[in-house]
Amino acid sequence: MSRVWNFSAGPATLPEEVLKQAAEEMLDWRGKGLSVMEMSHRSPEYTEIFEHAKRGLVDLLSIPETHDVLFMQGGAVGMNAIVPMNLLRGFDAAAFVNTGSWSKKTAKEFAKYGRADVVLSNDADLGQFKAGSYVPDCGALVDSLKSKKYAYLHFCDNETIGGVEFNGQIEQIASQLAFPVVSDMSSNILSRPIDWNCHGLVYGGAQKNIGPAGVTLVVIEKRLLGRSIDHCPSAFEFATVAENGSMYNTPPTYAIYIAGLVFDWLKRKGGVAWAQAEAQRKSALLYKTIDDSQFYTSPVRPEDRSKMNVPFVLADESLNARFLSDAANRGLVQLKGHKSVGGMRASIYNAMPYEGVLALTEFMREFEKEVA
Ligand code: PMP
């Protein structure tokens, strides 16, 4: 068996140890004579698996008693509708920070439910940096939002397509806002600690740092439960899901089981502190390779570069196809940039080992030499 280095943005590479354990337990989970996939979600065996996964996440992210953890479905895109339906009672608008494709999509969907005020955006070029390739300055937000009555302020902590990651600016101002902060952390959750005093709601799809697609994570401040609008579907109502321990209806049982194994793996490695240090080490290596070369360019402002998704372009775009096929021949796959931006993108989530990034940078240097 030979596995490739998979740089997919998601569904993404998973820890090999987790896949092996899942394979071993596939037919017969711990002597019970059945697969996790075949268990009733209400059985004692599955209850143990579920509670273990939930505890794993709570431990890793130090989630306090003030917040509830919900395992839901619908993906982060589903959350673009589910969140407004759950938080809009008594409000007619929310504030949005646009930093790229995903945050834009969120604001657009919100407009079906209320007024989406884009209060800050990176839509205009900033000096040498093009629109979408930097984090806008949040310094003036506190003053400009002072007299506003918004249900919440939404931002996307890591723009998976543009490769732009926040640097804590929103957290720094959160306590001065009169309304809660909602963040999409689909592509960088578990890569850094989260200060829960600053986050009313964090959500994300699982298929990057958590596990397989199919489960959607919601961590919500308990005081925000019970703000849903009348026609919010019960299966998607946070209060109902919370009251029923994420079992109001059948949860994505197998995806949650794998997530639990991923949490165990991450704990063994050293938890979120380890993930953060690794993300720093891996992304620094890749960005240095790009910056040191005459052939590759990162379009993102250096201080706003994502540690999870690294887009880069080749000096000669006509070599893109050859770059991708030569890379694939070396077992380096899924490097093509998102269709909306082109170029290349290497996603280097927690489960991508340093060796994988090293192999990519060695290939990139050789390719540059070859075509020079
Ligand atoms: N937000 C971000 C930041 C994402 O990276 C993605 C998926 N790539 C989504 C939202 C959409 O997630 P899903 O496909 O699970 O709905």
Coordinates of N, CA, C and O and ligand atoms in Angstrom, one line a residue, residues 74-78 102 156 158 160 184 186-187 205 207-208, ligand 1:
G74 N -25.8 19.4 7.7 CA -26.1 20.5 6.8 C -24.9 21.2 6.4 O -24.9 22.1 5.5
G75 N -23.7 20.9 7.0 CA -22.5 21.6 6.6 C -22.4 23.1 7.0 O -23.4 23.6 7.5
A76 N -21.3 23.7 6.7 CA -21.2 25.1 7.1 C -22.1 25.9 6.2 O -22.6 27.0 6.6
V77 N -22.3 25.5 5.0 CA -23.2 26.2 4.1 C -24.7 26.1 4.6 O -25.4 27.1 4.6
G78 N -25.0 25.0 5.2 CA -26.3 24.9 5.8 C -26.4 25.9 7.0 O -27.5 26.5 7.2
W102 N -16.2 32.6 1.2 CA -17.1 32.0 2.2 C -17.8 33.0 3.0 O -19.0 32.8 3.3
C156 N -15.5 35.1 9.0 CA -14.9 33.7 8.7 C -13.4 33.8 9.1 O -12.6 34.6 8.5
N158 N -10.9 31.8 8.8 CA -9.9 31.4 7.8 C -10.6 31.2 6.5 O -11.5 30.3 6.4
T160 N -10.8 29.6 3.2 CA -10.1 28.5 2.7 C -9.7 28.6 1.2 O -8.7 28.1 0.8
D184 N -17.2 31.4 11.5 CA -17.0 30.2 10.7 C -15.6 29.8 10.8 O -14.7 30.5 10.3
S186 N -14.6 26.6 9.9 CA -14.6 25.3 9.2 C -13.1 24.8 8.9 O -12.8 23.7 9.1
S187 N -12.3 25.8 8.5 CA -11.0 25.3 8.0 C -9.8 25.6 8.9 O -8.7 25.3 8.5
G205 N -17.8 22.9 9.3 CA -17.9 21.5 8.7 C -16.7 20.7 9.3 O -15.7 21.3 9.7
Q207 N -14.9 18.3 7.7 CA -14.0 17.6 6.7 C -12.6 18.2 6.5 O -12.0 17.9 5.5
K208 N -12.2 19.0 7.5 CA -10.8 19.5 7.4 C -10.0 19.0 8.6 O -9.2 18.0 8.5
Ligands
PMP1 N1 -16.9 27.8 5.1 C1 -15.6 27.5 5.0 C2 -14.5 28.4 5.5 C3 -15.2 26.4 4.2 O1 -13.9 26.1 4.0 C4 -16.2 25.6 3.7 C5 -15.9 24.3 2.9 N2 -14.8 24.3 2.1 C6 -17.5 25.9 3.9 C7 -17.8 27.0 4.6 C8 -18.6 25.1 3.4 O2 -18.7 23.9 4.1 P1 -19.7 22.7 3.7 O3 -19.3 22.3 2.3 O4 -19.5 21.7 4.7 O5 -21.1 23.3 3.7

